[in-house]
Amino acid sequence: MLQHNPEIKSQIEQLWNKFWAGGISNPLTAIEQITYLLFMKRLDEIDLKNQSDAEFTGEPYSSRFEGVWVPPEHRDKKKEDQKPFEVDKKTLRWSEFKHYHAEEMLTHVQTRVFPFLKDMNGSESGFTHHMKNAVFIIPKPGLLVEAVKTIDEIFRIMEKDSVEKGQAFQDIQGDVYEYLLSEIASAGKNGQFRTPRHIIKLIAELVKPRLGNRIGDPACGTGGFLLGAYQYIVTDIARKSGNQELKPDEDGFVRTSVSAAYGQESKAILDKSLFGYDIDSTMIRLGMMNLMMHGIDEPLLDYKDTLSKGFNEPNQYQIIMANPPFTGSIDKSDINEDLTLSTTKTELLFVETMVRMLRKGGTAGVIVPQGVLFGSGKAFVAARQILVDRCELKAVITMPSGVFKPYAGVSTAILVFTKVYDKEDKVTEPATRNVWFYEMESDGYSLDDRRNKLDTSGDLQDIVEKFNTRDPETETDRKNPKGFFVHYQEIKDENYDLSPSRYKEMVFEEIAYEKPSVILDRLIANEVGEMDDKNLAKVESGIVRELLALKGMVG
Amino acid sequence: MKKMRLGEIADVIAGQSPPSKTYNSTKDGLPFFQGKADFQEKHPKIRMWCNSKKRKEAEPSDILISVRAPVGSVNLCDRLSIIGRGLSAIRPRSGIHADYLYYFFKMNEDRVAILGTGSTFKSITQDILKKIEVPVPYQNGSPDLDDQTRIAILLSKVESLIARRKKSIADLDELLKNTFLEMFGDPVRNEMGWEKIKIGEIASIRIGPFGSLLHAEDYVKDGIPLINPSNMVDGKIVPDKNLSLSQEKYNELKNYHLERNDVVVARRGEIGRCAIVETDSHLFCGTGSMFVRITKKYYPIFLQFQIYQTSLKDFLESKSKGVTMKNLNSKILSQLKVLKPPLELQTEFVTIVEKVEALKEKYQNSLNDLETLYGALSQKAFKGELDLSRIAISEELKPKDIKMDAPQVRNPDLTVQDESVKTQETREQFLMSGRRTEKTRTIF
């Protein structure tokens, strides 16, 4: 959607360039600082809107920017001694301090506005609860002034577009933040990758979240999967309400986040349905801002290590969508005692954690490194056995190694599974009868570091269509790696190997040869020229004699 | 024909590398094979011995298959030996002919390679190997050993013809080198005392364009072919239409147009690799090449032969700059001194070269046809589409009666069998091995 707005794109590029030139070259650090600025701007906008709403209806309204605020370091003083340090809250408002001169603005934001945000401590927004460790590090007055101006300009353009093009302000805002996030092209410090949004959309199509489902992501990062589920559900509501403006995006997926598409009741349900956890507080802040910018006012994200003893949410989720970190390792003593796998590999522990989190009948769509599919270690096999025996493993979709570039070249796969047995249940009959395999060749983007959009959506739409119409009775052709079934017993006999290459039949293009007799005749003619058979028998040349013997054998 | 899994018809023995201190080159112990590097056309070459007590053995008639880096190459073991971790031995069971199995794997090297997994290097597991399906001639409920033998005989015949043709071509190359030495001696030592001259004095030399002169949009399909080192094969220019230059760019960069009789020389990679332009079609000198345009009375073929086929090549190699990759610059080539014998002698040599090249081309065509024949016969044989009825199994290839003497203790033969007579003997023994094995087991 943003590709149709070159003006905003240009402003965002400028913003990034200013941070780069201003001394913050790490995109993750830059986006974090930009997020704080956006939050300041957002508080002001919301407050102004609420104020004007209250005036219109005549109701009393108490603005958070009324009164005075005393910095924490002075709060232990007597009241009269605090007076010199009192700050008029009005000056903490974006629309107020944006007019300050550069030096004054930097000092003001550093020592007053930012601490004021942190001081909210969740009283105004869940976001501020997670700002405990946040640090404002914009180093230069010039950078701050430029950033504030650019953000204002971006908001002005969004407002103008909203009026002129009829697109909801909320939707444009969300796209803007997503575009900002796309600049993060390096992995987080715990091995997190930002999942490409078209892969998230694909997974949403496979697991089909519904309004009212409790939806979780135990390693949510910037909230991409929760957002993907949210947009899928909103689109579903819009479709059912007869919306005629739904068009596929460049990847072939139909998505809208038109806020007007659903009523307040649906919104209230949906806002309380999305749960995310991450071990990285920076990611939590970015994730919360991402969801807020898309219209979810109070995201239910929390800083939590979902593999550790402190996390205990069994049997609670109808939908899980996740891309857990691949290369992590955890200290053995910290592992949640409910987990049965004897390993410290996080990619395996997350599999078991997600199975545990699901309600019976709940479905997960998750990304794993391909090593999980065929690793022969004991824990690898045990993890796969859980997926196949205790769950109905619906699909294994392997992805080419370029999908996560430029983060990493690792090969990955999507697993779709539905929980049938809980940990305490005895498996009377394996939950999986057949597993559907699909080898994705292309995801619609070049598989090099540039990841350029191709003319087609690759295999994405083919996967959705075939997954929805798959039938174990008819899809037995092992020669087609794009959609075939393998029976449970065969998988078990192969040590629960889940790699499609183990089961597919290789098709080799057969070389078309001339008939051997034709080749032999040509070989003989090249040696002695054209001769009749009688004279050929007289030729003494060793090669010719051997060729004639061959001709006698082959005919 | 019946498809049978390898695990049903053969034992698969994974190699294991003994301690390296047990390796030696003094022929102590048994020959030791580690991987594809030991492979030749058919039988492995002995480069190392090993006297370790702890080892994995391969026996005559085992098929040695490379199981890692790369996967799929095969050779036929011809003596008791020790195999390292890079190899597995496939030992045919009763009723399965070793040569037949060898030819099957020879034909399917590429397919086996695809089964390899791994990111740093490819390898294949025993489990996967054992699942490979082998088509086996079948009759009366059991493998048909006679038909396996017939197929092996047939493919062996074509194989030996291919080997003869390859030798003929190699012999012609040797003939030219010997002719040059006889006529002119060694161009570096110059023991015959010919006048020498720098290439720069008889020709102009130009390096190919810098990479920055050519952009992505300049490359097209079916344009003017670029000549880079990879386009010089065995002294001949082989253009690639898929990577060529647009006409506009070609017109723009006139300094790099190639003309008939230019000698194009590789600047990097294999030092001394070169080819002569033998066409008037438009060609363009690539960034990886330079070209020599002769301006005095001197035969391009005579120049090319010295650069590519004599000790001058080694001399050039030693003069090339660069650590990671050797690099040849125009100054080095310009300063290179080549022989300058009288023109009549050059003419005589060039005439010989042209005659031999024509003969070589004829043999190469024959070789290509033989290889096509081998492919066609292999394909039909392993699909059961060949009429084998007219292939006789020779008397000497039939199993000999086995005496009821005490079993002979296996004595490893450490002599390298280079003579063709012994090779012939060995091949006959192999063709017989399947049947002998069967008989042996029956008796015991």
Coordinates of C-alpha atoms in Angstrom, one line a residue, chain A residues 237-476:
Chain A
I237 CA -14.9 -9.6 8.6
A238 CA -14.8 -7.1 5.8
R239 CA -15.4 -9.8 3.2
K240 CA -18.4 -11.1 5.1
S241 CA -19.8 -7.6 5.4
G242 CA -19.8 -7.4 1.6
N243 CA -16.9 -5.1 1.1
Q244 CA -16.3 -4.8 -2.6
E245 CA -13.0 -3.0 -2.6
L246 CA -10.9 -6.0 -1.6
K247 CA -8.0 -6.5 -4.1
P248 CA -4.9 -8.8 -3.9
D249 CA -1.6 -7.2 -3.0
E250 CA 1.6 -7.8 -4.9
D251 CA 2.0 -11.2 -3.3
G252 CA -1.5 -12.3 -4.3
F253 CA -3.0 -12.0 -0.8
V254 CA -6.2 -10.1 0.0
R255 CA -5.7 -8.0 3.0
T256 CA -7.4 -4.9 4.4
S257 CA -7.1 -3.2 7.7
V258 CA -9.8 -0.7 7.1
S259 CA -10.8 0.2 10.6
A260 CA -14.4 1.0 9.6
A261 CA -14.8 -2.6 8.4
Y262 CA -15.8 -3.8 11.8
G263 CA -17.7 -2.4 14.8
Q264 CA -16.6 -1.6 18.3
E265 CA -17.7 -4.9 19.6
S266 CA -15.5 -6.9 17.2
K267 CA -12.6 -4.5 17.9
A268 CA -12.9 -5.0 21.6
I269 CA -12.8 -8.8 21.2
L270 CA -9.9 -8.6 18.8
D271 CA -7.8 -6.2 20.9
K272 CA -7.9 -8.8 23.7
S273 CA -7.0 -11.7 21.6
L274 CA -3.4 -11.2 20.6
F275 CA -0.7 -12.3 23.0
G276 CA 3.0 -12.1 22.4
Y277 CA 6.1 -12.7 24.4
D278 CA 9.8 -11.9 23.8
I279 CA 12.9 -12.2 25.8
D280 CA 14.2 -8.9 24.3
S281 CA 12.7 -5.7 25.8
T282 CA 13.7 -3.7 22.7
M283 CA 11.6 -6.1 20.6
I284 CA 8.7 -5.7 23.0
R285 CA 8.7 -1.9 22.6
L286 CA 9.0 -2.1 18.8
G287 CA 6.3 -4.8 18.7
M288 CA 3.9 -2.7 20.9
M289 CA 4.4 0.4 18.8
N290 CA 3.8 -1.7 15.6
L291 CA 0.5 -3.0 16.9
M292 CA -0.5 0.4 18.3
M293 CA 0.2 2.0 15.0
H294 CA -2.1 -0.5 13.4
G295 CA -5.0 0.4 15.7
I296 CA -4.6 -2.0 18.6
D297 CA -4.5 0.4 21.5
E298 CA -3.4 -1.8 24.3
P299 CA -1.2 -4.6 22.9
L300 CA -0.9 -7.6 25.2
L301 CA 2.8 -8.1 24.7
D302 CA 5.1 -9.0 27.6
Y303 CA 8.7 -9.4 28.3
K304 CA 9.0 -13.1 29.1
D305 CA 11.3 -16.1 28.4
T306 CA 8.8 -18.6 27.2
L307 CA 11.2 -21.5 27.6
S308 CA 12.0 -20.8 31.2
K309 CA 10.5 -21.8 34.5
G310 CA 8.7 -18.5 34.7
F311 CA 6.4 -19.2 31.8
N312 CA 3.4 -21.3 32.4
E313 CA 0.4 -21.0 30.0
P314 CA -0.6 -24.5 29.0
N315 CA -3.7 -25.3 26.9
Q316 CA -4.6 -21.7 26.4
Y317 CA -4.3 -20.8 22.7
Q318 CA -6.4 -21.8 19.7
I319 CA -3.9 -20.3 17.3
I320 CA -0.1 -20.0 17.5
M321 CA 1.9 -18.3 14.7
A322 CA 5.6 -18.0 15.3
N323 CA 9.1 -17.9 14.0
P324 CA 11.2 -18.8 17.1
P325 CA 14.9 -18.1 17.2
F326 CA 17.0 -20.8 15.5
T327 CA 20.5 -20.7 16.9
G328 CA 19.9 -20.1 20.5
S329 CA 20.9 -22.3 23.4
I330 CA 19.6 -22.1 26.9
D331 CA 21.1 -22.9 30.3
K332 CA 19.9 -26.3 31.3
S333 CA 18.9 -25.2 34.8
D334 CA 16.6 -22.5 33.4
I335 CA 14.5 -24.8 31.2
N336 CA 10.8 -25.1 32.1
E337 CA 10.3 -28.3 34.0
D338 CA 7.2 -29.2 32.0
L339 CA 9.3 -29.6 28.9
T340 CA 10.3 -33.3 28.3
L341 CA 12.9 -33.0 25.5
S342 CA 16.4 -33.5 26.8
T343 CA 18.1 -30.8 24.9
T344 CA 19.2 -27.2 25.2
K345 CA 18.5 -26.4 21.5
T346 CA 15.9 -23.6 21.5
E347 CA 14.5 -24.5 18.1
L348 CA 13.4 -27.9 19.5
L349 CA 12.3 -26.6 22.9
F350 CA 10.1 -24.0 21.2
V351 CA 8.4 -26.8 19.3
E352 CA 7.4 -28.5 22.5
T353 CA 6.5 -25.2 24.2
M354 CA 4.1 -24.3 21.4
V355 CA 2.5 -27.8 21.5
R356 CA 2.0 -27.2 25.2
M357 CA 0.5 -23.8 24.8
L358 CA -2.1 -25.0 22.3
R359 CA -5.5 -26.0 23.4
K360 CA -6.7 -29.3 22.1
G361 CA -7.9 -28.7 18.6
G362 CA -5.8 -25.6 18.4
T363 CA -3.6 -25.1 15.4
A364 CA -0.1 -23.7 15.0
G365 CA 1.8 -22.5 12.0
V366 CA 5.5 -22.1 12.8
I367 CA 8.8 -21.7 11.0
V368 CA 11.6 -24.1 11.9
P369 CA 15.1 -24.5 10.5
Q370 CA 15.2 -27.5 8.1
G371 CA 17.5 -29.4 10.4
V372 CA 14.5 -30.0 12.7
L373 CA 13.0 -32.1 9.9
F374 CA 15.8 -34.6 9.6
G375 CA 18.2 -34.3 12.5
S376 CA 19.0 -37.7 13.8
G377 CA 19.8 -36.7 17.4
K378 CA 17.6 -38.2 20.1
A379 CA 15.9 -34.9 20.9
F380 CA 15.3 -34.1 17.2
V381 CA 13.5 -37.5 16.8
A382 CA 11.6 -37.0 20.0
A383 CA 10.4 -33.6 19.0
R384 CA 9.2 -34.9 15.6
Q385 CA 7.4 -37.8 17.4
I386 CA 5.5 -35.3 19.5
L387 CA 4.4 -33.5 16.3
V388 CA 3.3 -36.7 14.6
D389 CA 2.0 -38.8 17.4
R390 CA 0.5 -36.2 19.8
C391 CA -0.5 -33.7 17.1
E392 CA -2.0 -34.0 13.7
L393 CA 0.8 -32.7 11.6
K394 CA -1.1 -31.3 8.6
A395 CA 1.7 -29.9 6.4
V396 CA 5.4 -29.6 6.0
I397 CA 6.4 -26.9 3.5
T398 CA 10.1 -26.5 2.9
M399 CA 11.4 -23.0 1.8
P400 CA 14.5 -22.2 -0.2
S401 CA 17.5 -20.9 1.6
G402 CA 17.2 -17.4 0.3
V403 CA 13.9 -16.5 2.0
F404 CA 15.6 -15.0 5.0
K405 CA 18.3 -13.1 3.2
P406 CA 19.9 -10.8 4.0
Y407 CA 19.7 -12.0 7.6
A408 CA 20.9 -15.5 6.9
G409 CA 21.0 -18.2 4.3
V410 CA 19.5 -20.8 6.5
S411 CA 17.0 -23.2 4.9
T412 CA 13.6 -23.2 6.7
A413 CA 10.3 -25.0 6.7
I414 CA 6.7 -24.2 7.7
L415 CA 5.0 -26.7 10.0
V416 CA 1.2 -26.7 10.4
F417 CA -0.1 -28.9 13.2
T418 CA -3.1 -29.3 15.4
K419 CA -2.9 -30.5 19.0
V420 CA -4.8 -33.7 19.8
Y421 CA -3.2 -35.1 23.0
D422 CA -2.0 -33.2 25.9
K423 CA 1.2 -34.0 27.8
E424 CA -0.7 -36.1 30.4
D425 CA -2.8 -38.0 27.9
K426 CA -1.8 -41.4 26.7
V427 CA -1.5 -41.8 22.9
T428 CA -4.0 -44.5 22.0
E429 CA -3.7 -43.9 18.3
P430 CA -1.3 -41.6 16.6
A431 CA -3.0 -38.3 15.8
T432 CA -1.5 -38.1 12.3
R433 CA -2.6 -40.3 9.5
N434 CA -0.9 -38.5 6.6
V435 CA 1.4 -35.6 6.2
W436 CA 1.2 -33.3 3.3
F437 CA 4.5 -32.2 1.8
Y438 CA 5.3 -29.2 -0.4
E439 CA 8.7 -28.1 -1.6
M440 CA 8.5 -24.3 -2.2
E441 CA 10.8 -23.3 -5.0
S442 CA 10.1 -19.5 -5.0
D443 CA 8.4 -17.1 -2.7
G444 CA 8.0 -14.4 -5.3
Y445 CA 11.3 -12.7 -4.6
S446 CA 14.8 -13.2 -5.8
L447 CA 16.7 -15.4 -3.5
D448 CA 19.8 -13.2 -3.4
D449 CA 20.6 -10.5 -0.8
R450 CA 18.6 -7.9 -2.7
R451 CA 15.3 -9.9 -2.5
N452 CA 13.8 -8.1 -5.5
K453 CA 10.1 -8.6 -6.2
L454 CA 9.6 -11.0 -9.1
D455 CA 6.8 -10.8 -11.6
T456 CA 4.8 -13.6 -10.0
S457 CA 4.1 -14.6 -6.4
G458 CA 6.1 -17.7 -6.8
D459 CA 4.5 -20.7 -5.2
L460 CA 2.6 -18.8 -2.5
Q461 CA -0.9 -19.0 -4.0
D462 CA -0.3 -22.5 -5.3
I463 CA 0.4 -23.6 -1.7
V464 CA -2.7 -22.0 -0.3
E465 CA -4.9 -23.5 -3.0
K466 CA -3.5 -27.0 -2.8
F467 CA -3.4 -27.0 1.0
N468 CA -7.1 -26.1 1.0
T469 CA -8.1 -28.8 -1.5
R470 CA -5.6 -31.5 -0.5
D471 CA -6.8 -35.1 -0.4
P472 CA -4.7 -38.1 0.7
E473 CA -6.7 -40.3 -1.6
T474 CA -5.7 -38.5 -4.8
E475 CA -2.3 -36.9 -4.0
T476 CA -0.1 -39.9 -4.1

